[in-house]
mmCIF file of C-alpha atoms in Angstrom:
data_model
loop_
_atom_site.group_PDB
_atom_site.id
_atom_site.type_symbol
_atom_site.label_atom_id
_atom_site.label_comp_id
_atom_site.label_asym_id
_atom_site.label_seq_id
_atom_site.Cartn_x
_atom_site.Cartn_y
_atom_site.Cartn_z
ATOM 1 C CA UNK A 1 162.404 29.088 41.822
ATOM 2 C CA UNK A 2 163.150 27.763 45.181
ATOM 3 C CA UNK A 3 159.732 28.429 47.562
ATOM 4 C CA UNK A 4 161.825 29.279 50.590
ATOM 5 C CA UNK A 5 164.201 31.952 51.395
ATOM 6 C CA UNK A 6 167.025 32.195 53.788
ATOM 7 C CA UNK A 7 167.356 35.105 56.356
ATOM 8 C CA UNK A 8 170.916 37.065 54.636
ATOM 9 C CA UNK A 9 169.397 36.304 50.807
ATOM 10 C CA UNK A 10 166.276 38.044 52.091
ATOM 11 C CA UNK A 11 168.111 40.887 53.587
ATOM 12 C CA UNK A 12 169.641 41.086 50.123
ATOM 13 C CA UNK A 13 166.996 40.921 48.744
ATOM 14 C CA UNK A 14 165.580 43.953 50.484
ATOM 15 C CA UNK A 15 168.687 46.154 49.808
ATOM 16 C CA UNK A 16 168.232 45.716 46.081
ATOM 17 C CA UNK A 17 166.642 47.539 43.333
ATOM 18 C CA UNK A 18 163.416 45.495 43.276
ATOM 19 C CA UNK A 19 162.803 44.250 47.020
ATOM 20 C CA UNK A 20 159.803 42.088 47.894
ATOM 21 C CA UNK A 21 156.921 42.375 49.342
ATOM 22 C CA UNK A 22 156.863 41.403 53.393
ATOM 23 C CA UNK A 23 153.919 39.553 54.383
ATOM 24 C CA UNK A 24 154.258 39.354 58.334
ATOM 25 C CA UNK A 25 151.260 35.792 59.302
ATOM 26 C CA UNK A 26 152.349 35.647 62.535
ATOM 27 C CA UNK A 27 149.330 32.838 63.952
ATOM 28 C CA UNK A 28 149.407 30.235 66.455
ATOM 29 C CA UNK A 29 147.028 27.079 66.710
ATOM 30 C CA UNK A 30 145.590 27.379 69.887
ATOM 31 C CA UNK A 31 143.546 25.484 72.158
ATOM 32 C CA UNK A 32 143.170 28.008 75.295
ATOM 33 C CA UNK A 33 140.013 29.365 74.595
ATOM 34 C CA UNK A 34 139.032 25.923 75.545
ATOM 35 C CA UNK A 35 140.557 26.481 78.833
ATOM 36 C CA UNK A 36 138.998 30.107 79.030
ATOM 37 C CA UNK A 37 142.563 32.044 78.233
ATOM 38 C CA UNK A 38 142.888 34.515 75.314
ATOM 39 C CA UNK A 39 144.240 33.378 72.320
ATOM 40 C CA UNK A 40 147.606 34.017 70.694
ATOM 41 C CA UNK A 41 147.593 37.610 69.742
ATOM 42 C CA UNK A 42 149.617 38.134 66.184
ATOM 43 C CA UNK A 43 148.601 41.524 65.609
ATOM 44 C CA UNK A 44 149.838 42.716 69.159
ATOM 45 C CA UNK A 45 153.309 40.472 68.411
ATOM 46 C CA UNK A 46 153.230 42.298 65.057
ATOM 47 C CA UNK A 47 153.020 46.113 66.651
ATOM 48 C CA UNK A 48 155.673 45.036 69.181
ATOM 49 C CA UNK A 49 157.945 44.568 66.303
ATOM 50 C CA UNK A 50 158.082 43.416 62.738
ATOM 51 C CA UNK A 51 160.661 43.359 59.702
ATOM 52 C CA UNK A 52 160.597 46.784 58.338
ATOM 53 C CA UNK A 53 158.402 47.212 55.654
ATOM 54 C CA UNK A 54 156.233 43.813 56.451
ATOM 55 C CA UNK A 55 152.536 44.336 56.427
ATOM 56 C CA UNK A 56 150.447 42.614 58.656
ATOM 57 C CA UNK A 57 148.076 39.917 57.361
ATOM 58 C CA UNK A 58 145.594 37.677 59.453
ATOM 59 C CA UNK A 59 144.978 34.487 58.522
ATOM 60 C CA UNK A 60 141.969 33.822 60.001
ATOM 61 C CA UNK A 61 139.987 36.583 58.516
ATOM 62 C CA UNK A 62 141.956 37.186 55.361
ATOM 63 C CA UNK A 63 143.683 33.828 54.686
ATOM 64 C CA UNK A 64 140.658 31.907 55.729
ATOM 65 C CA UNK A 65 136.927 31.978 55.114
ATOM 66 C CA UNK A 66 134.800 31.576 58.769
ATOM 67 C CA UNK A 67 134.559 28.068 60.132
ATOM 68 C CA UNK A 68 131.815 26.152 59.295
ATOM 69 C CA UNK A 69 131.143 23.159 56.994
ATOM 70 C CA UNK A 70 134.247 23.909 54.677
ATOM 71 C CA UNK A 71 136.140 23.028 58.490
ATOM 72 C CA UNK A 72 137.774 25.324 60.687
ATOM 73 C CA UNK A 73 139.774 27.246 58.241
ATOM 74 C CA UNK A 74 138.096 27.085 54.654
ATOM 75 C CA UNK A 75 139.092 28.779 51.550
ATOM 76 C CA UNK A 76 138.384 32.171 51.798
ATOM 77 C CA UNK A 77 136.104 34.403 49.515
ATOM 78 C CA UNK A 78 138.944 34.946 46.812
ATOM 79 C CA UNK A 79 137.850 38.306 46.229
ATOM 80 C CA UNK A 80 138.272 39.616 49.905
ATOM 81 C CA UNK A 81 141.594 37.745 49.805
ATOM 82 C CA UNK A 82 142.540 39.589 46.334
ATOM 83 C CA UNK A 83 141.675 42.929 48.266
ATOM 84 C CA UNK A 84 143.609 42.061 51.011
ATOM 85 C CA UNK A 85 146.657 40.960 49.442
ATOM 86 C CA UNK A 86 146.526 44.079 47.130
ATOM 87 C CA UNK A 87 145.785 46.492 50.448
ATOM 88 C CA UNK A 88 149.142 44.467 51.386
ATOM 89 C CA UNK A 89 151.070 46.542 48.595
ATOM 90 C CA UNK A 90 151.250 42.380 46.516
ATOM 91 C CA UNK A 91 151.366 42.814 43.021
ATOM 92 C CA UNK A 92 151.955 40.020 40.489
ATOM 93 C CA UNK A 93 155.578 41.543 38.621
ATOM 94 C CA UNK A 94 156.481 41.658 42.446
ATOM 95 C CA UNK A 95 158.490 39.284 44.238
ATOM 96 C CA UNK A 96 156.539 38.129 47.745
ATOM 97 C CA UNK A 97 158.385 36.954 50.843
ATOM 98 C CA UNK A 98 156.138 35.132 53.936
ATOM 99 C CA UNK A 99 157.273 34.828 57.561
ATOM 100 C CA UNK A 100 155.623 33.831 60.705
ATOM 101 C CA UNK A 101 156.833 33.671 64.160
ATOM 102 C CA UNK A 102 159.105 30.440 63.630
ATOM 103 C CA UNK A 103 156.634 27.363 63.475
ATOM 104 C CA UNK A 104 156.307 28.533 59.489
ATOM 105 C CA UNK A 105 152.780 26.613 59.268
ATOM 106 C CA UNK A 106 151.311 29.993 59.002
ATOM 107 C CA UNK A 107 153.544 31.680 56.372
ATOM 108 C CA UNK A 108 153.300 28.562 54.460
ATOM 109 C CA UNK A 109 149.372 28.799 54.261
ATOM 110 C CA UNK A 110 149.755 32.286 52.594
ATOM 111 C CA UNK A 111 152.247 30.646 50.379
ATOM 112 C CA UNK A 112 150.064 28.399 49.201
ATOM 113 C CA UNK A 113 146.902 30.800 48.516
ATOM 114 C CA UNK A 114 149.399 33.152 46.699
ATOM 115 C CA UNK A 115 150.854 30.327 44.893
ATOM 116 C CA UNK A 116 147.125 28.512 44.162
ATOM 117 C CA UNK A 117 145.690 31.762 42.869
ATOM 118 C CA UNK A 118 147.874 32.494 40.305
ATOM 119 C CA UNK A 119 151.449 34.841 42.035
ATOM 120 C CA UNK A 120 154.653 33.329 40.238
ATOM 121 C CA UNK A 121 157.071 34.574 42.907
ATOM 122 C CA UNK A 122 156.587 33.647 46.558
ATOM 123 C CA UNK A 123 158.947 32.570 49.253
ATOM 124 C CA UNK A 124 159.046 31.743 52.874
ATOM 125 C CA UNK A 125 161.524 32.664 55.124
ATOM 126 C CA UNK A 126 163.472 29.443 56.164
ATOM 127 C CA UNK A 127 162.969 29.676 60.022
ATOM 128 C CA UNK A 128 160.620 32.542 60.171
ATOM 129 C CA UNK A 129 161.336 36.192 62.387
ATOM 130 C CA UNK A 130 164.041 34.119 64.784
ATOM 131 C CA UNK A 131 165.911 33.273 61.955
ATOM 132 C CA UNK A 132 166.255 37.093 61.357
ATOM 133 C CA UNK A 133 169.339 38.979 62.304
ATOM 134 C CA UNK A 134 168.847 42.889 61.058
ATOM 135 C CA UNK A 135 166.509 45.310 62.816
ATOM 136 C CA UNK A 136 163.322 45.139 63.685
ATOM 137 C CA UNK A 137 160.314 48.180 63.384
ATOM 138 C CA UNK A 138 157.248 48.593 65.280
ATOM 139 C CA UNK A 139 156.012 51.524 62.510
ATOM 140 C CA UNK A 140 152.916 50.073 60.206
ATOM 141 C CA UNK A 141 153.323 51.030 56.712
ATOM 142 C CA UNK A 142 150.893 51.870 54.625
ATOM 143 C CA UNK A 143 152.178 50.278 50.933
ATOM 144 C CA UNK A 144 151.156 51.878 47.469
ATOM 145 C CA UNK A 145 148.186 49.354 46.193
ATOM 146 C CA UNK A 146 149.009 46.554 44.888
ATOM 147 C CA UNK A 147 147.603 45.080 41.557
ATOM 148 C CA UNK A 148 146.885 41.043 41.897
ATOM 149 C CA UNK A 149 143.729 39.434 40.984
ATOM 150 C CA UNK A 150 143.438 35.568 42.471
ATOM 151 C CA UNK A 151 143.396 33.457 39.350
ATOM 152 C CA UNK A 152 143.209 29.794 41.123
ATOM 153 C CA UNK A 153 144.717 26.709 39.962
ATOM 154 C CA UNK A 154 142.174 23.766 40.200
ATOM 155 C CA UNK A 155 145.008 20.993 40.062
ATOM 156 C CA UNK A 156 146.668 21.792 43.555
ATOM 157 C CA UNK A 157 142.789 21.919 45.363
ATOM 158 C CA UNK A 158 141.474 18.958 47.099
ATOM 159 C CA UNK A 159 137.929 18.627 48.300
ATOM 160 C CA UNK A 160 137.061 15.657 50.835
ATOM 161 C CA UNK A 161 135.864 13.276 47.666
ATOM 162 C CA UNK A 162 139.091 13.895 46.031
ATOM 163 C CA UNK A 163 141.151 13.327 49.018
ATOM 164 C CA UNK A 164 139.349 10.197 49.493
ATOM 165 C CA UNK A 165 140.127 9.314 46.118
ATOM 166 C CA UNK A 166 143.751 10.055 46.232
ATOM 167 C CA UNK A 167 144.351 7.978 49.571
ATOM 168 C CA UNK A 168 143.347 4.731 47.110
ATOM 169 C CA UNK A 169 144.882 5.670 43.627
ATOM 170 C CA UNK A 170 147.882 7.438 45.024
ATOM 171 C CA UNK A 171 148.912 9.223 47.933
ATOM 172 C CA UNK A 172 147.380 11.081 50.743
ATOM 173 C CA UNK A 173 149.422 12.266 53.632
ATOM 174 C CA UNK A 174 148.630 13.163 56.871
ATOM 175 C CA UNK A 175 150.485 16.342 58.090
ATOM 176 C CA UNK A 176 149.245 15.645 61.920
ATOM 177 C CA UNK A 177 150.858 14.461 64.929
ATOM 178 C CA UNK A 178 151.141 10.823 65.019
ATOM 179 C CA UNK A 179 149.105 10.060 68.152
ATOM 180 C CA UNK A 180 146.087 12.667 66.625
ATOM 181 C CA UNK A 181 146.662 10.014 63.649
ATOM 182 C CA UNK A 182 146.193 7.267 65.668
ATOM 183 C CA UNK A 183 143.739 8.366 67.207
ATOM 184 C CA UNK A 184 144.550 8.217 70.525
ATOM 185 C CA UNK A 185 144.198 11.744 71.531
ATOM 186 C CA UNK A 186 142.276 14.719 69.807
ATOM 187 C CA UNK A 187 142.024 18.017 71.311
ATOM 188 C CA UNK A 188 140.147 20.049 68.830
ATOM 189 C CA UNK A 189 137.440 18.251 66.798
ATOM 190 C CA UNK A 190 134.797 15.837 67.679
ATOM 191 C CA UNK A 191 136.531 12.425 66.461
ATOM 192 C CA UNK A 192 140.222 10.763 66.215
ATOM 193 C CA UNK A 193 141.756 8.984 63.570
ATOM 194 C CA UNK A 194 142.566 9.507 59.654
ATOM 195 C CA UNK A 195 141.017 8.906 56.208
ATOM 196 C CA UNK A 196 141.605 5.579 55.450
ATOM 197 C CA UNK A 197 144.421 5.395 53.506
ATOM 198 C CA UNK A 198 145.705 7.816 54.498
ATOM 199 C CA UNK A 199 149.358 7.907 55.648
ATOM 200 C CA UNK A 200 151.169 9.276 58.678
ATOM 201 C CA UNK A 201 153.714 12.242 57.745
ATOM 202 C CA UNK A 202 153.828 14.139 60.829
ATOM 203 C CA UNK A 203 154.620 18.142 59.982
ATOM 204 C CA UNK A 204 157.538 18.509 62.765
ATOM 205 C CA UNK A 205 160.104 15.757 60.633
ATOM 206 C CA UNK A 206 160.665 18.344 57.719
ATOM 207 C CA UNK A 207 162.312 20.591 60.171
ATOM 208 C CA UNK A 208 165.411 20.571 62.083
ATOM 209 C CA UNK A 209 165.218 21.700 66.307
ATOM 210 C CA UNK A 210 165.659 25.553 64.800
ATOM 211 C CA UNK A 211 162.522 25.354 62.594
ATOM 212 C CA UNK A 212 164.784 25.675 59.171
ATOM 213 C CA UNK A 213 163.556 22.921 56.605
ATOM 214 C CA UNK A 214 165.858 19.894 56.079
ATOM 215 C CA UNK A 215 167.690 19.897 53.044
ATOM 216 C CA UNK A 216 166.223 19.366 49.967
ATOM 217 C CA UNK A 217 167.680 15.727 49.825
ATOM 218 C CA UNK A 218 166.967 14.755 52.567
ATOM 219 C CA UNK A 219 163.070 15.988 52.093
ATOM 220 C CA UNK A 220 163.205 13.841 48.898
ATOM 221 C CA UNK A 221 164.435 10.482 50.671
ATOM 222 C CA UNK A 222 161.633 11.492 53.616
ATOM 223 C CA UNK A 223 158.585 11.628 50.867
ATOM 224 C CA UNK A 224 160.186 8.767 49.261
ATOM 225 C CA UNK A 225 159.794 6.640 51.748
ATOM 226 C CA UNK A 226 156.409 7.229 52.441
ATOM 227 C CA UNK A 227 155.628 6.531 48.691
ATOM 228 C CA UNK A 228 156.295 9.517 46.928
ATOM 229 C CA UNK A 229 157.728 9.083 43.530
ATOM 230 C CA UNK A 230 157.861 8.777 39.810
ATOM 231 C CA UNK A 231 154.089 9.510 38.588
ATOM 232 C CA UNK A 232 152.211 9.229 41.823
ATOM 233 C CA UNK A 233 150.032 11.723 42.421
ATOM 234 C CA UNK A 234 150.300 13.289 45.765
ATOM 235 C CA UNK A 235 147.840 15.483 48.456
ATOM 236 C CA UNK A 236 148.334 16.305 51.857
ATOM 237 C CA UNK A 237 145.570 17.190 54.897
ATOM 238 C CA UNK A 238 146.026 18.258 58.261
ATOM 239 C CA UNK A 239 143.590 19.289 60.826
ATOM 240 C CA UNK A 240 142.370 22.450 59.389
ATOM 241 C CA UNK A 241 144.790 23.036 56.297
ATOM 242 C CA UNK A 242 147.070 24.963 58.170
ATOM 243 C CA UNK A 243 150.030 22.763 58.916
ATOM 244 C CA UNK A 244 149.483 20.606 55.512
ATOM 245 C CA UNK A 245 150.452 23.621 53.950
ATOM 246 C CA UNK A 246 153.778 23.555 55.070
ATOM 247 C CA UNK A 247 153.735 19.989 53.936
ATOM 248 C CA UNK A 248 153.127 20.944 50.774
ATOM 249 C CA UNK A 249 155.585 23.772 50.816
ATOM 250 C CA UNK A 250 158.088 20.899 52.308
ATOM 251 C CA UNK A 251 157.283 18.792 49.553
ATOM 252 C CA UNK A 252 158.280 21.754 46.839
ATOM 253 C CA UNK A 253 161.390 22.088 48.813
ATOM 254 C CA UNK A 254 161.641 18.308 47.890
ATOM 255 C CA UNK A 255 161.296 18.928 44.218
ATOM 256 C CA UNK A 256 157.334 16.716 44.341
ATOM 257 C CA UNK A 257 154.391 18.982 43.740
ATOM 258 C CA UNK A 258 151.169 18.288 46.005
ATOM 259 C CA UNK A 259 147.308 19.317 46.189
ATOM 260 C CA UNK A 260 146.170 20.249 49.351
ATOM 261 C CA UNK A 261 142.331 19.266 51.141
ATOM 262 C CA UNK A 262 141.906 22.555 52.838
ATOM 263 C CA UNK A 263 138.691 21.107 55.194
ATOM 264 C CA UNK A 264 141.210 18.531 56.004
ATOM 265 C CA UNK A 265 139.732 16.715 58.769
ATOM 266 C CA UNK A 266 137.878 19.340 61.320
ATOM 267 C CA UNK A 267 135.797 19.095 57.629
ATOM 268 C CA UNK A 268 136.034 15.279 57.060
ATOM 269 C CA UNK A 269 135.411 14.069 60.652
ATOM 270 C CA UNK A 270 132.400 16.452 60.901
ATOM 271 C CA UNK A 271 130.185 14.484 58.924
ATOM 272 C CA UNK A 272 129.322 11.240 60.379
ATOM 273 C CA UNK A 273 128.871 9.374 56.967
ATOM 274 C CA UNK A 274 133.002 9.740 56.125
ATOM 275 C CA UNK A 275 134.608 6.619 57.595
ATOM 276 C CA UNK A 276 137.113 6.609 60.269
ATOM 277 C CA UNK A 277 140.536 4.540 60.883
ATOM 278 C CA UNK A 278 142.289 4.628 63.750
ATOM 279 C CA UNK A 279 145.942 2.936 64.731
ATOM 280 C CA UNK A 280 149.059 3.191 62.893
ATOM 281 C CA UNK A 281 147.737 1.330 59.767
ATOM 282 C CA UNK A 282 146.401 3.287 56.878
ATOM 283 C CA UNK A 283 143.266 1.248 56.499
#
């Protein structure tokens, strides 16, 4: 099953006898309250217009426990999330279909927790809402229950030990911006750099300038070059597990299968015992 979806099969999809469900993320990583200005507001971009039938879902309160020592978006408490996906109308015979307002780091998050916790069938929408072409609704529906129970997966789950781990026996990427890699800026947590060992994979190269993933060949040759292949095991981090999620989801594109370190670093650099690198070498 391919993990993303392209605007006119998902409108397809929708006119059939067994549409999916619409999971609308939309979520922005923002650094204005910083700078005293309100965040991004998905909700209000939601009621201002959505794909018909797409339930809103928020990631920081249901895709995401509060921040803390797990980082700034930890796992959340997988029974709220099973209630929440299940108040979404999800079910697990049910196909699901994730969009976000373009970037697709959100969408891919609820990928992964759907995918993690057990749902066979769920897809993002290559390119997110601007990649969509019918109608859009500004009604909220209110779905018929849904039935899934989280069931998680312990193989695709890093914690900050095992990510450690993986950056010397095989291979961790880093989902970041190169210069937040480096080290040379960081605008969110207290310290710049990477895990050692760690190698640069910046997010933005799996996309082309309209946000649709490159083609699955040419995601292989990417993750190939960075060291991806045959029987190595691969993980991916970002700053909060947000945009390493779509790394992963890139990565599945690809055809390579990938754990993900959730705390990613606003957990590892929190904790002044984990060591640091900094400059374009992994150690």
């Amino acid at each position: 099953m391919n993990a993303i979806i392209s605007a006119p099969d998902l409108a397809s999809a929708l006119a059939g006898d067994h549409p999916p469900v619409l999971l609308d993320i939309r979520w922005q990583l923002s650094t204005a309250k910083a700078a005293g200005a309100p965040p991004f507001d998905g909700r209000a971009a939601y009621a201002a217009g959505h794909l018909p039938g797409a339930v809103y879902v928020d990631l920081d309160r249901e895709l995401a426990a509060p921040p803390g020592a797990g980082g700034r978006h930890p796992l959340p408490d997988l029974g709220e999330f099973g209630a929440a996906m299940r108040r979404a109308g999800v079910s697990a015979g049910r196909p699901v279909v994730v969009y976000d307002g373009g970037q697709g780091w959100a969408a891919a998050r609820a990928w992964w927790l759907l995918r993690w916790t057990g749902h066979p069938d769920v897809r993002v929408l290559d390119g997110g809402l601007p990649a969509w072409q019918g109608p859009l609704s500004t009604g909220e529906p209110r779905p018929a229950p849904g039935d899934f129970a989280p069931a998680p997966d312990a193989d695709g789950l890093l914690d900050a030990d095992g990510a450690a781990a993986l950056a010397r026996s095989g291979l961790l990427l880093d989902a970041r911006a190169g210069e937040r890699y480096r080290g040379e800026v960081e605008p969110i947590d207290p310290v710049g750099g990477h895990i050692p060992g760690a190698v640069s994979a910046p997010t933005s190269e799996n996309v082309t300038a309209d946000g649709r993933f490159r083609p699955a060949a040419e995601l292989r040759a990417r993750f190939a070059g960075l060291g991806a292949g045959g029987d190595t095991e691969v993980g991916v981090y970002c700053g909060s597990g947000v945009s390493a999620a779509h790394e992963v989801l890139a990565l599945a594109v690809a055809g390579i299968p990938a754990a993900l370190y959730v705390g990613s670093w606003s957990q590892w650099s929190s904790d002044p015992e984990r060591p640091v690198a900094v400059g374009p070498d992994p150690h």
